[in-house]
Coordinates of C-alpha atoms and ligand atoms in Angstrom, one line a residue:
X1440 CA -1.4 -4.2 32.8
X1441 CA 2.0 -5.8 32.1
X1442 CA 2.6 -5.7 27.9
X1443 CA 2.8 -9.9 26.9
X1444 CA 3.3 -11.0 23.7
X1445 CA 2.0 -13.8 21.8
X1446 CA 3.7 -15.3 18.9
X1447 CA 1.6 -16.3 16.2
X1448 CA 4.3 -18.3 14.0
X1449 CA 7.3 -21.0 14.3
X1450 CA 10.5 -21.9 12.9
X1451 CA 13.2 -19.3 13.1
X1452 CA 11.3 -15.8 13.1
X1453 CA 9.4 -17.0 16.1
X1454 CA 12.7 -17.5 18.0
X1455 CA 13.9 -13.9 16.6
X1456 CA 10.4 -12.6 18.2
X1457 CA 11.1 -13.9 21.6
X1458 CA 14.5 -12.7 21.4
X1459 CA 13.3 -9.1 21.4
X1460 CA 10.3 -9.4 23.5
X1461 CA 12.5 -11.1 26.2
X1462 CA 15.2 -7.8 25.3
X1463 CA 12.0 -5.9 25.7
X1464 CA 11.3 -7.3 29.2
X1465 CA 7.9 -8.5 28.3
X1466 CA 6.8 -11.9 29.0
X1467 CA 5.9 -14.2 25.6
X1468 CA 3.5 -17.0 24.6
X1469 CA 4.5 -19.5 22.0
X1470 CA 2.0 -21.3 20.0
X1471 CA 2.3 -24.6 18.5
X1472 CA 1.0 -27.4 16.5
X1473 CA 1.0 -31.0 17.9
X1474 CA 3.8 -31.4 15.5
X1475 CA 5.8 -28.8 16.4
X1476 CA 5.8 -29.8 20.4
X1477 CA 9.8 -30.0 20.1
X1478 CA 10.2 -26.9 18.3
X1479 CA 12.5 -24.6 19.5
X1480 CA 10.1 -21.6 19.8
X1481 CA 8.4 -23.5 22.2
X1482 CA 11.4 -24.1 24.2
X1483 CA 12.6 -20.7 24.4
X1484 CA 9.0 -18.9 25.1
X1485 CA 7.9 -18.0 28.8
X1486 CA 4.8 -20.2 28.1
X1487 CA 3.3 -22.1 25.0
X1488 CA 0.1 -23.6 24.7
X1489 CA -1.2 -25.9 22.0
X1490 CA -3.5 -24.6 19.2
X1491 CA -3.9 -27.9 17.2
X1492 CA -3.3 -30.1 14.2
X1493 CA -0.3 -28.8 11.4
X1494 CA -2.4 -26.4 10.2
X1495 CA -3.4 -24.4 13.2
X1496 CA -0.8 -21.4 12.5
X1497 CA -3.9 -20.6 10.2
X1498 CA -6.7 -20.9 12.6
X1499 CA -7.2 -17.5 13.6
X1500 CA -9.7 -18.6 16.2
X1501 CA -7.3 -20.9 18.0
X1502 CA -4.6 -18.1 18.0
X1503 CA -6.7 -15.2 19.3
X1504 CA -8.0 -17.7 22.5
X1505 CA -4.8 -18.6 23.4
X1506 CA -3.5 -14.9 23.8
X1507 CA -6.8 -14.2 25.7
X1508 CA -6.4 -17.5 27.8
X1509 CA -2.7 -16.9 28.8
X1510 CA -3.3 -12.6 29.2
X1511 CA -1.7 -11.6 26.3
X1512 CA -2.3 -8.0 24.8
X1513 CA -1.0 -8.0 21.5
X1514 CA -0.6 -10.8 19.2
X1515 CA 3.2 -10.9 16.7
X1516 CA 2.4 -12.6 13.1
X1517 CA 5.5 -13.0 11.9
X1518 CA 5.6 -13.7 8.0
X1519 CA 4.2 -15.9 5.9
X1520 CA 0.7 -17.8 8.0
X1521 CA -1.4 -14.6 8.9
X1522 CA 1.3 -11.5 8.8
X1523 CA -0.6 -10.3 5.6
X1524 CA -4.3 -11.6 6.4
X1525 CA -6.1 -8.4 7.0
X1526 CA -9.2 -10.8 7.7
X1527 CA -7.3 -12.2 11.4
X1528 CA -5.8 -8.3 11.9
X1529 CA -9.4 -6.7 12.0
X1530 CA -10.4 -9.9 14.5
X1531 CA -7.6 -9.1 16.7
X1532 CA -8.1 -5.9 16.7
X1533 CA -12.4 -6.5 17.4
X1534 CA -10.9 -8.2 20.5
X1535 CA -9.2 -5.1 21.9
X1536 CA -5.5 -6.9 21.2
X1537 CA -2.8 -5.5 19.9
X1538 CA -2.0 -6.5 16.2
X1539 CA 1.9 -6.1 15.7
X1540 CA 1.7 -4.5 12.4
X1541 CA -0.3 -2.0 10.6
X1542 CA -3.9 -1.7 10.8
X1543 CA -6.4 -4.1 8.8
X1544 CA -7.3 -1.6 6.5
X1545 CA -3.9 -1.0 5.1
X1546 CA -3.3 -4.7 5.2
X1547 CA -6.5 -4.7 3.1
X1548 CA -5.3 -1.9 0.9
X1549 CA -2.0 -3.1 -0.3
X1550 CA -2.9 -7.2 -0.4
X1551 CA -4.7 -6.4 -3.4
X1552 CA -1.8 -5.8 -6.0
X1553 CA -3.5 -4.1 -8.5
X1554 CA -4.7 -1.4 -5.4
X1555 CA -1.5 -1.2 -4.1
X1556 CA 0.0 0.1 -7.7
X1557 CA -3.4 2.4 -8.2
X1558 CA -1.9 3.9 -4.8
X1559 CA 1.9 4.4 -6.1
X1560 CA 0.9 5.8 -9.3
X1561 CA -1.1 7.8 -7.5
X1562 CA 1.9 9.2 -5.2
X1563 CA 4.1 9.3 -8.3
X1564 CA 5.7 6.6 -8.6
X1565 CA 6.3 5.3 -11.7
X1566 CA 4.5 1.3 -12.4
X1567 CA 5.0 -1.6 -14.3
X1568 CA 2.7 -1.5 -17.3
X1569 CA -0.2 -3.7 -16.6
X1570 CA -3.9 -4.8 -17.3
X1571 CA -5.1 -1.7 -15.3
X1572 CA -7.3 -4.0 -13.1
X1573 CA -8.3 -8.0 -13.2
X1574 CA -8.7 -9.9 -15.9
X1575 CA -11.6 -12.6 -15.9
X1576 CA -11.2 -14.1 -19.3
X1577 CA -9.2 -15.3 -22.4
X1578 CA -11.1 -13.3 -24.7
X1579 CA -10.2 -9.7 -22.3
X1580 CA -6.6 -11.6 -22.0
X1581 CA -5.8 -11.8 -25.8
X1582 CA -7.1 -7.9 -25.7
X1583 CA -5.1 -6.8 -22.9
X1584 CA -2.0 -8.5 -23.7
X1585 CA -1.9 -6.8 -27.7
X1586 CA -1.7 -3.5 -25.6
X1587 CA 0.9 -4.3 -22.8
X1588 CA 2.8 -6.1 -25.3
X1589 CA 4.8 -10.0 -24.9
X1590 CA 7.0 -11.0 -22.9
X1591 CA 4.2 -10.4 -20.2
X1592 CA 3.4 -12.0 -16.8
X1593 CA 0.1 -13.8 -15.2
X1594 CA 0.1 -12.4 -11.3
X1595 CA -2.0 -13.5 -8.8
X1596 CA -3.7 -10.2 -7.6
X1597 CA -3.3 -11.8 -3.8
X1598 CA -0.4 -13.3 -4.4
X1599 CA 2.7 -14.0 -2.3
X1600 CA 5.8 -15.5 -1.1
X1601 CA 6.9 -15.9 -4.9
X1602 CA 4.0 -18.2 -6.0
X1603 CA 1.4 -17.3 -8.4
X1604 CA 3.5 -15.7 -11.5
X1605 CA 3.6 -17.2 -14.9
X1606 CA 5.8 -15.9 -18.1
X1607 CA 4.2 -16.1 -20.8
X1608 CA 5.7 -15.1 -24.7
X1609 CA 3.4 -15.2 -27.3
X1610 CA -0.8 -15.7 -27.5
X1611 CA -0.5 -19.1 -27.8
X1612 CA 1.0 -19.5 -24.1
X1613 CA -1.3 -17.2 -22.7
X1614 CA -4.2 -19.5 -24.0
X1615 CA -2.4 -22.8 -22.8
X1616 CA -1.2 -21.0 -19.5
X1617 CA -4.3 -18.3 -18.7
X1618 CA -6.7 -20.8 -16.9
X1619 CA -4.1 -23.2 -15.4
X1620 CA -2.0 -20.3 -13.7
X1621 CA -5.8 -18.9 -12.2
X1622 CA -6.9 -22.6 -11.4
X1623 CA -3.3 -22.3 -9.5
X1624 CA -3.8 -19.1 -7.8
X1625 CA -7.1 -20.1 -6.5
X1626 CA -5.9 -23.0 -4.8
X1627 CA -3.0 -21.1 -3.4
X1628 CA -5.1 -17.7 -2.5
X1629 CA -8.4 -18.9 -2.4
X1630 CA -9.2 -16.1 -5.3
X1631 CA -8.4 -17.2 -8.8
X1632 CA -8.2 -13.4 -9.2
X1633 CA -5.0 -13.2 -11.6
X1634 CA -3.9 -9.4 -13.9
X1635 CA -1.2 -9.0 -16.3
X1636 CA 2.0 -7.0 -16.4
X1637 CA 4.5 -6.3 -18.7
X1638 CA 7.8 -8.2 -18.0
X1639 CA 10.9 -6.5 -17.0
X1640 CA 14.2 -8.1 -18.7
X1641 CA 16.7 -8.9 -16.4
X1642 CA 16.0 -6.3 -13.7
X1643 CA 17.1 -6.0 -9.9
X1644 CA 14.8 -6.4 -7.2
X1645 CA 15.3 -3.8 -4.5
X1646 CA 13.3 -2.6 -1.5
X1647 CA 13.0 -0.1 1.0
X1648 CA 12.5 -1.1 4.6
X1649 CA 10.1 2.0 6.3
X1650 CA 8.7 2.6 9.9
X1651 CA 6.1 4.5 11.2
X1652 CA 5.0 5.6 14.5
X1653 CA 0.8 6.0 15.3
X1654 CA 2.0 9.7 15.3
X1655 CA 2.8 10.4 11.6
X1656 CA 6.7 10.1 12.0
X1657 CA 8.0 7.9 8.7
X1658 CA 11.7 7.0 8.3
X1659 CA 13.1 4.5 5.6
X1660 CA 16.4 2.8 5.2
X1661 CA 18.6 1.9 2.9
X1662 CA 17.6 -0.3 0.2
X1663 CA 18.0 -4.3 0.7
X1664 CA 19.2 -6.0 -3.3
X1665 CA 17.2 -8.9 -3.3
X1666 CA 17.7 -10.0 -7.1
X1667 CA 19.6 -13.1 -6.3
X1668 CA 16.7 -15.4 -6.3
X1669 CA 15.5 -18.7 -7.7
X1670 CA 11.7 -18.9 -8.9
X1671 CA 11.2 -15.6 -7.6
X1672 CA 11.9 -16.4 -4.5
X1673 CA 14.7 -14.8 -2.5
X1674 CA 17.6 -16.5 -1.5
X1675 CA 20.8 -14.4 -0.8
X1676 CA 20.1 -10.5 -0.3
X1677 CA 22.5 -7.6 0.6
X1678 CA 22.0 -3.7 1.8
X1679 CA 23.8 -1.9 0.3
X1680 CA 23.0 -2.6 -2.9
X1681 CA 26.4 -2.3 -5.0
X1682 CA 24.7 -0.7 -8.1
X1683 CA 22.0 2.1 -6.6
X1684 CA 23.3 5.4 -6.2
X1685 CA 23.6 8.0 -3.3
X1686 CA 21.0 10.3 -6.1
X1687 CA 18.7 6.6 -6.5
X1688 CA 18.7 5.7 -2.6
X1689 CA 17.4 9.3 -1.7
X1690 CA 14.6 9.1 -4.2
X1691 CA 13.1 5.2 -3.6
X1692 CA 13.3 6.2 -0.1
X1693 CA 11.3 9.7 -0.8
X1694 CA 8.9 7.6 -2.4
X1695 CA 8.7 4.6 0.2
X1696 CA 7.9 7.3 2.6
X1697 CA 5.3 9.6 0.5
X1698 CA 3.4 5.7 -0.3
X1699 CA 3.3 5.1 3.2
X1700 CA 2.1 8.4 4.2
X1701 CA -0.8 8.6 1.8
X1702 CA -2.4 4.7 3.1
X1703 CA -1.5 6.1 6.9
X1704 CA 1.0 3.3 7.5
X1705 CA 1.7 2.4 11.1
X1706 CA 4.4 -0.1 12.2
X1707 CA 7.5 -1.7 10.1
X1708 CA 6.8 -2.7 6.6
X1709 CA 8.5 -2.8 3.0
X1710 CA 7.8 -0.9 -0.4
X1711 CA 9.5 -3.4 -3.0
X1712 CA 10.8 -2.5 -6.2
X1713 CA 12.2 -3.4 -9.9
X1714 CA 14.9 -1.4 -11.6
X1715 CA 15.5 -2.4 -15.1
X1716 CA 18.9 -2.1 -17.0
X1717 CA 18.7 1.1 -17.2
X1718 CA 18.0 1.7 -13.0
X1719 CA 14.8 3.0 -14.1
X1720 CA 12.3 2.3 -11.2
X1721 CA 9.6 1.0 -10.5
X1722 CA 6.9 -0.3 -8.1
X1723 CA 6.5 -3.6 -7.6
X1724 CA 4.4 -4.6 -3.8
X1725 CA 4.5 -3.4 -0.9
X1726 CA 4.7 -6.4 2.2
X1727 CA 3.0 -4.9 5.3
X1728 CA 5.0 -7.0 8.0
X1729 CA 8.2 -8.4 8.9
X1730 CA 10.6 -9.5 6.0
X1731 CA 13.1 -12.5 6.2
X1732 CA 16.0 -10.2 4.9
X1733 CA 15.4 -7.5 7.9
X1734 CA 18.6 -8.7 9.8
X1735 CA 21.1 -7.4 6.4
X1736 CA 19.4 -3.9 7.5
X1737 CA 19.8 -4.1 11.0
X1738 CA 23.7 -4.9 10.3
X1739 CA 24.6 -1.9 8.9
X1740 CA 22.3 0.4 10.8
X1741 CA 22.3 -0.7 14.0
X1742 CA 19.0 -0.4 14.5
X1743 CA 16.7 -3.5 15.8
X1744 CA 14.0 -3.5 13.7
X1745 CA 11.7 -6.1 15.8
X1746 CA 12.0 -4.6 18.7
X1747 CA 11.4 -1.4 17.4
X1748 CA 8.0 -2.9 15.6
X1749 CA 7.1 -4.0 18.9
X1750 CA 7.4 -1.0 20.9
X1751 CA 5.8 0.9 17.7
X1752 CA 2.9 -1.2 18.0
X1753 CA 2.1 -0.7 21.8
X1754 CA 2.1 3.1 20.6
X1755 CA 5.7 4.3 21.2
X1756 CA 7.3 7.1 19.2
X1757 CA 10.0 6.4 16.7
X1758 CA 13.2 7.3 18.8
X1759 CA 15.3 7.6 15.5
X1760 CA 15.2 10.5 12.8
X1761 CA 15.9 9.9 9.0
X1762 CA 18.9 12.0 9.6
X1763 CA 20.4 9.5 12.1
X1764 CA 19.6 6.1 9.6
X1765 CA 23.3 5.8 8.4
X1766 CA 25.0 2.8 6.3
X1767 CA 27.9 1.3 8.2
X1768 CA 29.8 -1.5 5.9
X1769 CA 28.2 -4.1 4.0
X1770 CA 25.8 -7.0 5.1
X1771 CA 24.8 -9.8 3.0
X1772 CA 22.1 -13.1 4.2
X1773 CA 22.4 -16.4 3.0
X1774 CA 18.9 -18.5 3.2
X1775 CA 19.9 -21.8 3.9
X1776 CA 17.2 -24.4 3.1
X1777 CA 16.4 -28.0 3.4
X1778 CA 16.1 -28.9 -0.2
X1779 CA 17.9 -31.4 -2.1
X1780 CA 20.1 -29.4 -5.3
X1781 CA 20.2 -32.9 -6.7
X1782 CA 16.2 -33.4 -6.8
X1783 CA 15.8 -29.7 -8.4
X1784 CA 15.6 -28.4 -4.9
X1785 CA 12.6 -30.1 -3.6
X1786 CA 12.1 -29.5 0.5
X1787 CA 14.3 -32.6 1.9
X1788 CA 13.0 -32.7 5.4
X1789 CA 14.6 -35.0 8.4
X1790 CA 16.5 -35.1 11.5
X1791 CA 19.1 -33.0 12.3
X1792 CA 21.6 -35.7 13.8
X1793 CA 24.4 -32.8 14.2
X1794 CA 25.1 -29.2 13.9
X1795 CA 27.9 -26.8 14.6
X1796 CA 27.1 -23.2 14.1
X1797 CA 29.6 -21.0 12.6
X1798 CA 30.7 -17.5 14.5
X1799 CA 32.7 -14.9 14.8
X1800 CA 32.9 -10.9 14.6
X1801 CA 30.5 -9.8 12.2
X1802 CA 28.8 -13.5 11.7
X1803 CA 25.0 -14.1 12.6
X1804 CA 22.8 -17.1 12.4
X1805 CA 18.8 -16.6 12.8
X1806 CA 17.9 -20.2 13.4
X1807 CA 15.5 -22.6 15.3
X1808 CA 17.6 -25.8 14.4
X1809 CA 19.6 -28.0 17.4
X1810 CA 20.8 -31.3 17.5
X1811 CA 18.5 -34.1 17.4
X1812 CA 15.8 -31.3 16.0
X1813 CA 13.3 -32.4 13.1
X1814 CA 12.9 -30.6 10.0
X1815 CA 9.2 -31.0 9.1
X1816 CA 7.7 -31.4 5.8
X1817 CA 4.7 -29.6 6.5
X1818 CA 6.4 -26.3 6.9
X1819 CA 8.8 -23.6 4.9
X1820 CA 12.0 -25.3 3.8
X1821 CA 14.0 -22.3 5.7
X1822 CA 16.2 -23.2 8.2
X1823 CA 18.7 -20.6 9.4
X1824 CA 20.1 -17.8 7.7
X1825 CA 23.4 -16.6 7.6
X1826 CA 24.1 -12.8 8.0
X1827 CA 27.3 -11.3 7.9
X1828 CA 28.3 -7.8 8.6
X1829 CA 31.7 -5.9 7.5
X1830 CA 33.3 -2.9 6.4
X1831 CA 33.6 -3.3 2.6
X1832 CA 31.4 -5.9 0.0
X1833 CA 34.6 -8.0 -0.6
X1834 CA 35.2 -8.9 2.6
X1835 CA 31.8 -9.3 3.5
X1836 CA 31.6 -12.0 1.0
X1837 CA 35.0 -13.6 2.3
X1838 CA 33.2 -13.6 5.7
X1839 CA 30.5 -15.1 4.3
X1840 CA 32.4 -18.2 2.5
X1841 CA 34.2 -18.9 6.0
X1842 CA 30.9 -18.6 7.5
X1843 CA 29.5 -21.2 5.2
X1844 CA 32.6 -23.6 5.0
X1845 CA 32.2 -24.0 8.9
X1846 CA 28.6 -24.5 8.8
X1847 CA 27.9 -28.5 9.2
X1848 CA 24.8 -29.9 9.2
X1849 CA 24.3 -34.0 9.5
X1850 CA 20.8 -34.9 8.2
X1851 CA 18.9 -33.5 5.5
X1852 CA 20.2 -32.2 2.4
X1853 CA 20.7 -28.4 2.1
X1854 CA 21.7 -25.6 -0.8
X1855 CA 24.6 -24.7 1.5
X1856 CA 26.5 -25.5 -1.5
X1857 CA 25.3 -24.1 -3.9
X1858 CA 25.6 -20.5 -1.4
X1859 CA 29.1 -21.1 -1.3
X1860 CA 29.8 -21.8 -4.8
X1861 CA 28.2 -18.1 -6.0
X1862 CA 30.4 -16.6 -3.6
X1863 CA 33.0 -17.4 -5.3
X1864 CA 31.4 -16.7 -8.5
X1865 CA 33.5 -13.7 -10.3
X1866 CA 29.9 -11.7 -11.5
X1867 CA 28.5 -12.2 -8.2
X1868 CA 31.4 -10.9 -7.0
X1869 CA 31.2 -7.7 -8.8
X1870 CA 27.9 -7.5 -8.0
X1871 CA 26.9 -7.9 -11.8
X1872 CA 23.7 -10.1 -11.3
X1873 CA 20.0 -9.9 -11.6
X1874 CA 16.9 -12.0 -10.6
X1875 CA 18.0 -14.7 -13.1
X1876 CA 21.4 -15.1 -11.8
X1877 CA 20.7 -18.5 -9.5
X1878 CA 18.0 -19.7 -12.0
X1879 CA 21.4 -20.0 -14.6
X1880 CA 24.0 -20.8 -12.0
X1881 CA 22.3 -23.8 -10.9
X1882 CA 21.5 -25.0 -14.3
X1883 CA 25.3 -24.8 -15.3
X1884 CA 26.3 -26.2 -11.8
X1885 CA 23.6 -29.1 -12.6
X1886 CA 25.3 -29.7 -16.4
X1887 CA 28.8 -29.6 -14.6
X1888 CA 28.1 -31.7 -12.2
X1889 CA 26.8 -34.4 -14.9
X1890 CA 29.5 -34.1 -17.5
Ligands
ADP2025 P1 5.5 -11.8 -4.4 O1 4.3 -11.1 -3.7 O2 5.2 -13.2 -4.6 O3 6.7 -11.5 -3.7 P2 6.2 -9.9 -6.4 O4 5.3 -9.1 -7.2 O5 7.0 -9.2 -5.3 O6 5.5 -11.1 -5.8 O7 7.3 -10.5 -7.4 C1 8.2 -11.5 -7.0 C2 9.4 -11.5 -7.9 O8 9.0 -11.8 -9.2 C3 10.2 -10.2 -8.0 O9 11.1 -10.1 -7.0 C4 10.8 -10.3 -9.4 O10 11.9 -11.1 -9.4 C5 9.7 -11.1 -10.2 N1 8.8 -10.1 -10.9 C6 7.7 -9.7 -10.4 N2 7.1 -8.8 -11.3 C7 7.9 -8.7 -12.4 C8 7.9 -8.1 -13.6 N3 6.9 -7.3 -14.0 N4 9.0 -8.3 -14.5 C9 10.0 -9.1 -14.1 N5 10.1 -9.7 -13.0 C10 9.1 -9.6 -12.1
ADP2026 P1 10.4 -11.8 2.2 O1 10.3 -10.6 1.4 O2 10.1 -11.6 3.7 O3 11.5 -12.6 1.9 P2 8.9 -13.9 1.0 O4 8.1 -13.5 -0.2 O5 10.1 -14.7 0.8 O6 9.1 -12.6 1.8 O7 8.0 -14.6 2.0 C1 8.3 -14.9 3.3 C2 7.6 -16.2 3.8 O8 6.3 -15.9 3.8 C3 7.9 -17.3 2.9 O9 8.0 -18.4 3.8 C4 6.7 -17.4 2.1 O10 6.4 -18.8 1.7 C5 5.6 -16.9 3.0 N1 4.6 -16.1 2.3 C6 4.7 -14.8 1.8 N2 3.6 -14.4 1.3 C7 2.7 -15.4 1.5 C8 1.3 -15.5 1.1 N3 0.6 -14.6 0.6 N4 0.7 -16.7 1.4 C9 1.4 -17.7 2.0 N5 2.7 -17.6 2.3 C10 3.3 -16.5 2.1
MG2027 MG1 7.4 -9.5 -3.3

């Protein structure tokens, strides 16, 4: 039997999937809604075959019938939709298809938050203080929050994709904020299962990207910095990070390895962290599938992570050793999105009347936009995302505003400029910045802007 790959997603990680299964030589199956007829995925795929209404990325069912019907043995989840849905891994996996990530039960495993850090502390790794498990009331709330101690955070125990976290200072927000953020988290996670944690000031989110074979074999790389984000979501991320160590790098990536050994990890995946002002560490999450920001560590690797995740996943041996991962340069990504800055950033969807895509040595753009494409308002707000590879930070960030300056888009509004205004920003530039950098720099661009 020929290996043929379905793709269980859209937008521009489904185009980076076919990419690599077409590098691959195996044939692939795009899905899409009725919506999404025009999408590029569907263009690019060997076949596609309709699965339903907007919602039908969801509708595991729909998905699993159509890799059946069109002979596909393994099944690609992308992010976001059902990468981390351990529910849709165990059915594929009933139905004797490949799932192209780890198994169900580690999906299970790590979902739930407040496992996943039972697990770290378990293999060392030093964890936020938190609730030590859920919390179901106001009353156990109040109790829990005396001993962790304010500022705290409300965090969905399923939670995801940025959504589900609430700051709160003092008891009084806790009671205000402690049954709307679970009446939130329900409706987003279909649990209203929330626990607390003790928040960090200022700290830097990084992560460690790790792979592992069905064999036992475990390599990570070098650490993606993913602090520049706005509402905890990510939005421009770089490997290396400027301010972790050679002495830092070696240890997250000891750990990354040691949690992934202990759950049996299989396939690509990454073990997040927080480092506070100090560059104490600690665990944050780990995401069991694909991430957005995988291209920064394929820059300065050389290593392609997707097609290695594939060939992992039909049982292949990792052809790398942790000796051989080495950093070559600087790589930064730019998420560009179809929001409107003016409109506090809300999703501006539309027609793409024109585009001209930027190049050049070192310049990459992960997109599924064209001319005379539609951005759709039923779906993430990412459209491309600009990667840029070269020797030193500086001129990776000089790169990076020519590669923005040339990228034109006629239609919906974007935070292009708002990308290109931090590059020139003199902290960013030093690489003095942490997860509340944007939220700042776009309040002072706002209050410039009006003056
Ligand atoms: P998600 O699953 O939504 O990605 P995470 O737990 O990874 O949730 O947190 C997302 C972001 O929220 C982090 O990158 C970080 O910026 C912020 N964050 C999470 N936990 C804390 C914390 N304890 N203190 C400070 N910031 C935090
Ligand atoms: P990454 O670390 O890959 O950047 P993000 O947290 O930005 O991950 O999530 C990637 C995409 O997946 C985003 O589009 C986000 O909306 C979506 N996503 C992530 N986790 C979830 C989840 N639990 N439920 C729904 N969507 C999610
Ligand atoms: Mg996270």
């Amino acid at each position: 039997m020929t290996n043929k790959v379905l793709i269980a997603n859209r937008g521009e990680i489904a185009v980076r999937i076919i990419r690599a299964c077409k590098e691959l030589g195996f044939p692939c199956v795009a899905v899409y809604s009725d919506v999404d007829q025009d999408s590029l995925h569907v263009r690019l795929a060997d076949e596609a075959i309709c699965i339903g209404g907007v919602n039908s990325y969801l509708h595991m069912n729909n998905i699993i019938s159509a890799a059946i019907a069109t002979g596909c043995n393994a099944i690609h989840p992308g992010y976001g939709f059902l990468a981390e849905n351990s529910k849709f891994a165990s059915l594929v996996e009933q139905c004797h298809l490949i799932f192209i990530g780890p198994s169900s039960q580690v999906i299970e495993l790590l979902g739930n938050k407040i496992n996943a850090k039972v697990i770290a502390k378990k293999c060392g790794i030093p964890i936020i203080t938190d609730s030590e498990g859920s919390v179901d009331s106001i009353e156990e709330a109040i109790c829990e929050a005396s001993r962790i101690g304010y500022p705290l955070l409300i965090k969905a125990t399923f939670g995801g994709g940025g959504r589900g976290i609430t700051l709160v200072h003092d008891d009084n927000e806790l009671i205000s904020e402690f049954n709307r953020a679970r009446f939130e988290v329900e409706k987003s996670f279909g649990s209203p299962e929330v626990y607390l944690e003790k928040y960090i000031a200022n700290p830097r989110h990084v992560e460690i990207q790790i792979m592992a074979d069905q064999k036992g074999d475990i390599v990570a790389f070098p650490e993606r910095d993913c602090s520049m984000q706005r509402r905890h979501q990510k939005l421009i991320e770089e490997s290396p990070s400027p301010i972790v160590s050679e002495e830092l790098r070696t240890i997250l990536c000891e750990k990354a390895i040691e949690l992934a050994r202990e759950v049996g990890y299989t396939s690509c995946g990454t073990v997040e962290f927080l480092l506070d002002r100090n560059n104490h560490y600690y665990f944050m999450e780990v995401n069991p599938r694909i991430q957005v920001e995988h291209p920064i560590t394929e820059a300065i690797t050389g290593i392609d992570i997707v097609k290695t995740q594939i060939q992992l996943a039909y049982g292949q041996r990792l052809s790398i050793t942790q000796k051989e991962i080495m950093i070559k340069g600087v790589a930064i990504e730019c998420r560009l999105n179809a929001e409107d800055p003016d409109h506090d950033f809300r999703p501006s969807p539309g027609m793409i009347r024109n585009i001209i895509i930027p190049g050049g040595m070192g310049i990459r753009i992960d997109t599924h936009l064209y001319a005379g494409s539609e951005i759709l308002p039923f779906y993430d707000s990412l459209i491309a995302k600009v990667i840029v590879h070269a020797p030193t930070r500086l001129e990776a960030i000089r790169k990076m505003r020519v590669a923005l300056e040339q990228f034109m888009i006629d239609g919906p509004k974007t935070n292009i400029e708002t990308l290109y205004l931090v590059m020139y920003n003199t902290d960013y530039v030093k690489g003095i910045y942490d997860t509340n950098f944007i939220n700042n720099f776009t309040e002072i661009v706002k209050a410039n802007k009006h003056e």
